[in-house]
Amino acid sequence: MKKECVAMLLAGGQGSRLYVLTGNMAKPAVPFGGKFRIIDFPLSNCTNSGIDTVGVLTQYRPLELNSYIGNGQPWELDRLDGGVHILPPYQSADGASWYKGTANAIYQNIGFVDLYDPDYVAVLSGDHIYKMDYAAMLRRHKECGADCTISVMEVPWHEASRFGIMNVDENDNITEFEEKPKEPKSNLASMGIYIFSWRKLRQYLIADEADPDSANDFGKNVIPAMLRAGEKMVVYRFDGYWKDVGTLDSLWDANMDMLLPGSGLNLLDRKWPIYSRTPSCPPAFIGADADVGNSVVAKGCTILGEVKNTVLSYDTTVGEGASVSYSVVMPGAVIEDGAKVRYAIVGENCRIGKDTVVGAPPETAEDPDQWGITVLGPNCVVAQGDAVPAAAMRDGEVKA
């Protein structure tokens, strides 16, 4: 069945800058915000934007991500004429090959896209937290008669050199693309979200694959090649909340933004819901002596102690006399009686023993440059009475 627009969601990232959190899973599968995983955001954006055919390109440790997405039912993507499809690298007659870059990942799946004979293809990233109407971006693409539309947002000028920067004319046609320029000419940063006219993109993917010197990447190769050839390329200006959660600090920041009025990250918006696959859990229980303030508490939580300015994922436990503040606690974690957790990310199914101290407030650091968020990887066990200092990172089972 022909589709106007097919989305290709790049979700194969190893997420090496998330360190212990992605030791056994791809970055888009990392829990976020109490009940979500990162990939819920682009999948929900597709559903809310009316895009019902999505290819999810997985590569690094895909098992958890694949089982989480399943048949796509939570995002209303379980349908016979489209729906969500997991697209790992596969073995062809020429042999097996990992996805070499973002462009090569789409190239390897030209056959999948051709099945739906779309007019347009949206290329999305699986590791950003944002809500975007791709239909509005597609309208601009069509109105301009563009071959490629790139979503951009204005960033502070002093940060512009960290991004791929789009230079545009008075009609927002792209005239130049600079990758992390030392002296940027504009502050329009690429968000890594593209809409292409499929027939045009198909030609460039084939040409790019034939170039032995190409890195097979959209930002490094395909976009510059289209610019050099004089293709019609425009920007779509986005002014909502958007965060690349590819680092530990940005992941912690984005979770904290849920608790900050005016941050722009509103997950209570019924007009643009973010869907997820959450396990069945009983309601949260908050004990008589518990003290909870300015926090997200998901279902299945048991809170007997103090929780302040914290995101508690489903099925987590905070024991009597325990205190958790400015932290992100992922599903299934247990914080036992008397433990103190401050400015930390606690991975899935961690167990923090009694009277343990994990993390510390920034004001306690003698050298501010040495302070940082404390991170415990999934299934980490911190023994009773142990202390894990600020900026430390632990993985697996740790015994005293």
Coordinates of C-alpha atoms in Angstrom, one line a residue:
M1 CA 0.0 0.0 0.0
K2 CA 1.4 3.4 -1.0
K3 CA 2.2 5.8 1.8
E4 CA 2.8 9.5 1.5
C5 CA 5.5 9.5 4.2
V6 CA 7.5 6.8 5.8
A7 CA 9.7 7.4 8.9
M8 CA 13.1 5.8 9.4
L9 CA 14.1 5.9 13.0
L10 CA 17.8 5.6 13.7
A11 CA 18.0 3.7 17.0
G12 CA 21.2 1.7 16.7
G13 CA 23.4 3.9 18.9
Q14 CA 25.7 2.4 21.4
G15 CA 25.4 5.4 23.6
S16 CA 29.0 5.2 24.8
R17 CA 28.8 8.5 26.6
L18 CA 26.1 7.0 28.9
Y19 CA 28.7 4.5 30.0
V20 CA 27.4 2.0 32.5
L21 CA 23.7 2.7 31.6
T22 CA 24.1 1.4 28.1
G23 CA 26.4 -1.6 28.8
N24 CA 23.6 -4.0 28.0
M25 CA 21.2 -1.9 26.0
A26 CA 21.0 0.6 23.1
K27 CA 20.7 4.2 24.1
P28 CA 17.0 4.6 22.9
A29 CA 16.0 1.8 25.4
V30 CA 17.3 3.7 28.4
P31 CA 14.5 4.6 30.9
F32 CA 13.4 8.2 31.2
G33 CA 10.9 10.2 33.2
G34 CA 9.5 7.5 35.5
K35 CA 7.5 5.5 33.0
F36 CA 9.1 6.1 29.6
R37 CA 12.1 5.0 27.5
I38 CA 13.8 7.5 25.2
I39 CA 12.5 5.9 22.1
D40 CA 8.9 6.6 23.2
F41 CA 9.3 10.2 22.1
P42 CA 10.0 9.8 18.4
L43 CA 7.5 6.9 18.2
S44 CA 4.8 9.0 19.8
N45 CA 5.6 11.9 17.6
C46 CA 5.1 9.7 14.6
T47 CA 1.7 8.5 15.8
N48 CA 0.6 12.1 16.8
S49 CA 1.8 13.4 13.4
G50 CA -0.2 10.8 11.4
I51 CA 2.8 8.8 10.3
D52 CA 1.8 5.2 10.6
T53 CA 4.7 3.4 8.9
V54 CA 8.0 3.4 10.9
G55 CA 11.2 1.5 10.3
V56 CA 13.3 1.2 13.5
L57 CA 17.0 0.6 12.6
T58 CA 18.7 -1.2 15.4
Q59 CA 22.2 -2.5 15.7
Y60 CA 23.9 -2.3 19.1
R61 CA 22.5 -4.7 21.7
P62 CA 19.0 -4.6 20.2
L63 CA 17.2 -7.3 22.3
E64 CA 15.8 -5.1 25.0
L65 CA 14.8 -2.4 22.5
N66 CA 13.2 -4.9 20.1
S67 CA 11.2 -6.6 22.8
Y68 CA 10.1 -3.3 24.2
I69 CA 8.7 -2.1 20.8
G70 CA 7.2 -5.5 20.1
N71 CA 4.3 -5.1 17.6
G72 CA 4.0 -1.4 18.2
Q73 CA 0.6 -1.6 20.0
P74 CA 1.3 1.0 22.7
W75 CA 2.0 3.6 20.0
E76 CA -1.0 2.5 17.8
L77 CA 1.5 1.2 15.3
D78 CA 0.2 -2.4 15.1
R79 CA -1.4 -2.4 11.7
L80 CA -1.4 -4.6 8.6
D81 CA -0.8 -1.8 6.1
G82 CA 2.3 -0.2 7.7
G83 CA 3.0 -0.2 11.4
V84 CA 6.4 -0.4 13.1
H85 CA 9.1 -2.7 11.7
I86 CA 12.4 -3.6 13.4
L87 CA 15.2 -3.4 10.8
P88 CA 18.5 -4.9 12.0
P89 CA 21.5 -5.3 9.6
Y90 CA 21.1 -8.5 7.6
Q91 CA 23.1 -10.8 5.5
S92 CA 22.7 -10.4 1.7
A93 CA 24.2 -12.3 -1.2
D94 CA 27.2 -10.0 -0.8
G95 CA 27.7 -10.9 2.8
A96 CA 26.8 -9.4 6.2
S97 CA 27.5 -5.8 7.0
W98 CA 27.0 -3.6 10.1
Y99 CA 25.4 -0.2 9.4
K100 CA 28.5 1.9 8.6
G101 CA 26.8 5.2 9.1
T102 CA 23.4 6.9 9.2
A103 CA 23.2 7.1 5.4
N104 CA 24.3 3.5 5.0
A105 CA 21.7 2.4 7.4
I106 CA 19.0 3.9 5.2
Y107 CA 20.7 2.6 2.1
Q108 CA 20.6 -1.0 3.4
N109 CA 16.9 -0.6 3.8
I110 CA 16.0 0.9 0.4
G111 CA 14.0 -2.2 -0.3
F112 CA 11.8 -1.7 2.8
V113 CA 11.1 1.9 1.9
D114 CA 10.3 1.0 -1.7
L115 CA 7.6 -1.4 -0.5
Y116 CA 5.5 1.6 0.4
D117 CA 6.5 3.8 -2.6
P118 CA 6.5 6.9 -0.4
D119 CA 6.7 10.5 -1.8
Y120 CA 8.7 11.5 1.3
V121 CA 10.9 9.9 4.0
A122 CA 11.4 11.4 7.5
V123 CA 14.8 10.4 9.0
L124 CA 14.7 10.6 12.8
S125 CA 17.0 10.0 15.7
G126 CA 16.1 7.6 18.5
D127 CA 17.9 9.5 21.3
H128 CA 16.2 12.9 21.7
I129 CA 13.6 14.1 24.2
Y130 CA 11.1 16.4 22.4
K131 CA 7.6 16.7 21.0
M132 CA 7.4 17.7 17.4
D133 CA 4.6 17.7 14.8
Y134 CA 6.3 16.1 11.8
A135 CA 3.2 16.9 9.7
A136 CA 3.9 20.6 10.1
M137 CA 7.5 20.1 8.9
L138 CA 6.2 18.0 6.0
R139 CA 3.8 20.8 5.0
R140 CA 6.7 23.2 4.8
H141 CA 8.7 20.7 2.8
K142 CA 5.9 20.5 0.3
E143 CA 5.1 24.2 0.2
C144 CA 8.7 25.0 -0.6
G145 CA 9.1 22.2 -3.2
A146 CA 12.1 21.1 -1.3
D147 CA 14.3 18.1 -1.9
C148 CA 15.4 18.2 1.8
T149 CA 14.1 19.9 4.9
I150 CA 16.2 20.0 8.0
S151 CA 14.8 20.8 11.4
V152 CA 16.8 23.5 13.2
M153 CA 16.6 25.4 16.4
E154 CA 18.3 28.6 17.6
V155 CA 20.9 27.9 20.2
P156 CA 22.9 30.4 22.3
W157 CA 25.7 31.9 20.2
H158 CA 28.4 30.8 22.6
E159 CA 27.2 27.1 22.2
A160 CA 26.9 27.2 18.4
S161 CA 30.3 25.8 17.7
R162 CA 29.2 22.5 19.3
F163 CA 26.6 21.9 16.6
G164 CA 26.2 21.4 12.9
I165 CA 25.2 25.0 11.8
M166 CA 22.9 25.9 8.9
N167 CA 23.5 29.2 7.2
V168 CA 20.4 30.4 5.3
D169 CA 19.2 33.2 3.1
E170 CA 16.2 35.5 3.7
N171 CA 13.7 32.7 2.7
D172 CA 15.3 30.1 5.0
N173 CA 16.9 28.3 2.0
I174 CA 20.1 26.6 3.2
T175 CA 23.1 28.1 1.6
E176 CA 25.9 26.5 3.7
F177 CA 26.3 23.7 6.2
E178 CA 29.2 23.9 8.8
E179 CA 30.0 21.1 11.1
K180 CA 31.0 22.5 14.5
P181 CA 32.5 25.8 13.1
K182 CA 34.9 27.7 15.3
E183 CA 33.4 31.0 14.2
P184 CA 29.7 30.3 13.3
K185 CA 27.9 32.6 10.9
S186 CA 24.5 31.7 12.4
N187 CA 23.0 30.0 15.5
L188 CA 20.7 27.7 13.6
A189 CA 21.7 24.2 14.9
S190 CA 20.7 21.0 13.1
M191 CA 18.6 18.7 15.2
G192 CA 19.4 15.7 13.1
I193 CA 15.8 15.5 11.9
Y194 CA 15.3 15.4 8.1
I195 CA 12.5 15.1 5.6
F196 CA 13.6 14.1 2.1
S197 CA 11.8 13.6 -1.2
W198 CA 12.3 9.9 -1.5
R199 CA 13.2 9.6 -5.2
K200 CA 15.9 12.3 -4.8
L201 CA 17.3 10.8 -1.6
R202 CA 17.4 7.3 -3.1
Q203 CA 19.7 8.6 -5.9
Y204 CA 22.1 10.2 -3.4
L205 CA 22.1 7.1 -1.1
I206 CA 23.2 4.9 -4.1
A207 CA 25.8 7.4 -5.2
D208 CA 27.1 7.8 -1.6
E209 CA 27.4 4.0 -1.2
A210 CA 29.5 3.8 -4.4
D211 CA 32.0 6.3 -3.0
P212 CA 34.8 4.3 -1.3
D213 CA 36.0 7.5 0.6
S214 CA 32.6 8.3 2.1
A215 CA 31.8 7.9 5.8
N216 CA 28.2 7.1 4.7
D217 CA 26.8 9.8 7.0
F218 CA 24.0 12.3 6.4
G219 CA 25.8 15.2 8.1
K220 CA 29.2 14.5 6.7
N221 CA 28.4 13.3 3.2
V222 CA 24.8 13.3 1.9
I223 CA 23.8 16.8 3.0
P224 CA 27.0 18.4 1.7
A225 CA 26.6 16.5 -1.6
M226 CA 23.1 17.8 -2.1
L227 CA 24.2 21.3 -1.3
R228 CA 27.0 21.2 -3.8
A229 CA 24.6 19.9 -6.4
G230 CA 22.3 22.9 -5.9
E231 CA 19.3 20.9 -4.6
K232 CA 16.5 22.8 -3.0
M233 CA 17.2 22.6 0.7
V234 CA 15.3 24.5 3.4
V235 CA 15.2 24.7 7.2
Y236 CA 12.2 24.1 9.5
R237 CA 12.4 26.2 12.6
F238 CA 11.5 24.4 15.8
D239 CA 11.0 26.4 19.0
G240 CA 9.9 23.8 21.5
Y241 CA 11.7 21.7 24.1
W242 CA 14.5 19.5 22.6
K243 CA 17.4 17.8 24.3
D244 CA 19.9 15.3 23.0
V245 CA 20.3 12.9 26.0
G246 CA 23.5 11.4 24.9
T247 CA 25.5 12.2 28.0
L248 CA 24.9 11.5 31.7
D249 CA 24.6 15.2 32.5
S250 CA 22.0 15.8 29.8
L251 CA 20.0 12.7 30.7
W252 CA 19.9 13.9 34.4
D253 CA 19.1 17.5 33.2
A254 CA 16.2 16.4 31.1
N255 CA 14.7 14.3 33.9
M256 CA 15.0 17.3 36.2
D257 CA 13.3 19.5 33.6
M258 CA 10.2 17.5 34.2
L259 CA 10.1 19.0 37.7
L260 CA 10.8 22.5 36.6
P261 CA 7.9 24.7 35.7
G262 CA 8.5 26.6 32.5
S263 CA 11.2 24.2 31.3
G264 CA 9.1 23.5 28.2
L265 CA 9.0 19.7 28.9
N266 CA 5.3 19.1 29.7
L267 CA 4.4 15.4 29.7
L268 CA 0.9 16.1 31.1
D269 CA -0.3 17.5 27.8
R270 CA -3.3 15.4 26.7
K271 CA -3.2 16.9 23.2
W272 CA 0.2 15.4 22.5
P273 CA 0.5 12.3 24.6
I274 CA 3.7 10.3 24.9
Y275 CA 2.9 6.6 24.8
S276 CA 4.9 3.8 26.4
R277 CA 4.9 0.1 27.2
T278 CA 4.7 0.0 31.0
P279 CA 4.3 -3.2 32.9
S280 CA 1.3 -3.8 35.1
C281 CA 2.0 -2.5 38.6
P282 CA -0.1 -1.7 41.6
P283 CA -0.8 1.9 42.6
A284 CA 2.0 3.8 44.3
F285 CA 2.0 3.6 48.1
I286 CA 3.2 6.5 50.2
G287 CA 3.6 5.7 53.9
A288 CA 2.2 7.7 56.8
D289 CA 5.6 9.0 57.7
A290 CA 6.8 9.6 54.1
D291 CA 7.7 13.1 52.9
V292 CA 7.4 13.6 49.2
G293 CA 7.7 17.0 47.4
N294 CA 8.2 18.2 43.8
S295 CA 8.8 14.7 42.5
V296 CA 7.5 12.3 39.8
V297 CA 6.3 9.1 41.4
A298 CA 5.3 6.3 39.0
K299 CA 3.0 3.4 39.7
G300 CA 4.3 0.5 41.8
C301 CA 6.4 2.7 44.0
T302 CA 6.6 2.2 47.8
I303 CA 7.8 5.3 49.6
L304 CA 8.4 5.2 53.4
G305 CA 11.1 7.8 53.6
E306 CA 11.8 11.3 52.1
V307 CA 11.7 12.0 48.3
K308 CA 12.4 15.5 47.1
N309 CA 13.1 16.9 43.6
T310 CA 13.4 13.3 42.2
V311 CA 12.1 11.2 39.4
L312 CA 11.0 7.8 40.8
S313 CA 10.4 5.2 38.1
Y314 CA 7.8 2.4 38.4
D315 CA 8.3 -0.4 40.9
T316 CA 10.9 1.4 43.0
T317 CA 11.2 1.3 46.8
V318 CA 12.4 4.0 49.3
G319 CA 12.8 2.6 52.8
E320 CA 12.1 4.1 56.2
G321 CA 14.5 6.9 57.1
A322 CA 15.9 6.9 53.6
S323 CA 16.3 10.2 51.8
V324 CA 16.4 10.7 48.0
S325 CA 16.9 14.2 46.4
Y326 CA 17.8 15.6 43.0
S327 CA 18.1 12.1 41.6
V328 CA 16.8 9.9 38.9
V329 CA 15.8 6.4 40.1
M330 CA 15.2 3.8 37.3
P331 CA 12.7 0.9 37.4
G332 CA 13.0 -1.8 40.1
A333 CA 15.6 0.0 42.2
V334 CA 15.5 -0.5 46.0
I335 CA 16.9 2.1 48.4
E336 CA 16.9 0.5 51.8
D337 CA 16.3 2.1 55.2
G338 CA 18.5 5.0 56.2
A339 CA 20.2 5.4 52.9
K340 CA 20.9 8.8 51.5
V341 CA 20.9 9.3 47.7
R342 CA 21.7 12.8 46.4
Y343 CA 22.4 14.1 42.8
A344 CA 22.5 10.6 41.4
I345 CA 21.3 8.4 38.6
V346 CA 20.3 5.0 40.0
G347 CA 20.1 2.3 37.3
E348 CA 17.5 -0.4 36.9
N349 CA 17.2 -3.0 39.6
C350 CA 19.9 -1.5 41.8
R351 CA 19.9 -2.2 45.5
I352 CA 21.4 0.4 47.8
G353 CA 22.0 -1.0 51.2
K354 CA 21.0 0.4 54.6
D355 CA 22.7 3.5 55.8
T356 CA 24.5 3.9 52.5
V357 CA 25.5 7.4 51.1
V358 CA 25.4 7.8 47.4
G359 CA 26.4 11.1 45.8
A360 CA 26.7 14.6 47.3
P361 CA 25.4 18.1 46.8
P362 CA 27.6 20.4 44.7
E363 CA 28.2 22.8 47.6
T364 CA 30.1 20.1 49.5
A365 CA 32.8 19.9 46.9
E366 CA 36.1 21.5 47.7
D367 CA 36.9 21.7 44.0
P368 CA 33.7 22.4 41.9
D369 CA 35.5 21.0 38.8
Q370 CA 35.7 17.6 40.6
W371 CA 32.0 17.4 41.4
G372 CA 29.5 15.6 39.3
I373 CA 26.4 13.3 39.2
T374 CA 27.0 9.9 40.8
V375 CA 25.9 7.0 38.5
L376 CA 25.1 3.4 39.4
G377 CA 24.7 1.0 36.5
P378 CA 21.8 -1.5 36.2
N379 CA 21.8 -4.3 38.8
C380 CA 24.5 -2.6 40.9
V381 CA 24.5 -3.6 44.6
V382 CA 26.0 -1.1 47.1
A383 CA 26.7 -2.8 50.4
Q384 CA 25.3 -1.7 53.7
G385 CA 27.1 1.3 55.2
D386 CA 29.1 1.9 52.0
A387 CA 29.7 5.4 50.5
V388 CA 29.8 6.3 46.8
P389 CA 31.2 9.8 46.3
A390 CA 30.1 12.5 43.9
A391 CA 31.1 12.0 40.3
A392 CA 31.7 8.3 40.9
M393 CA 30.4 5.5 38.6
R394 CA 29.8 1.9 39.5
D395 CA 28.7 -1.0 37.5
G396 CA 27.6 -4.5 38.4
E397 CA 27.7 -6.0 41.9
V398 CA 29.9 -4.1 44.3
K399 CA 30.7 -5.6 47.7
A400 CA 32.3 -4.0 50.7

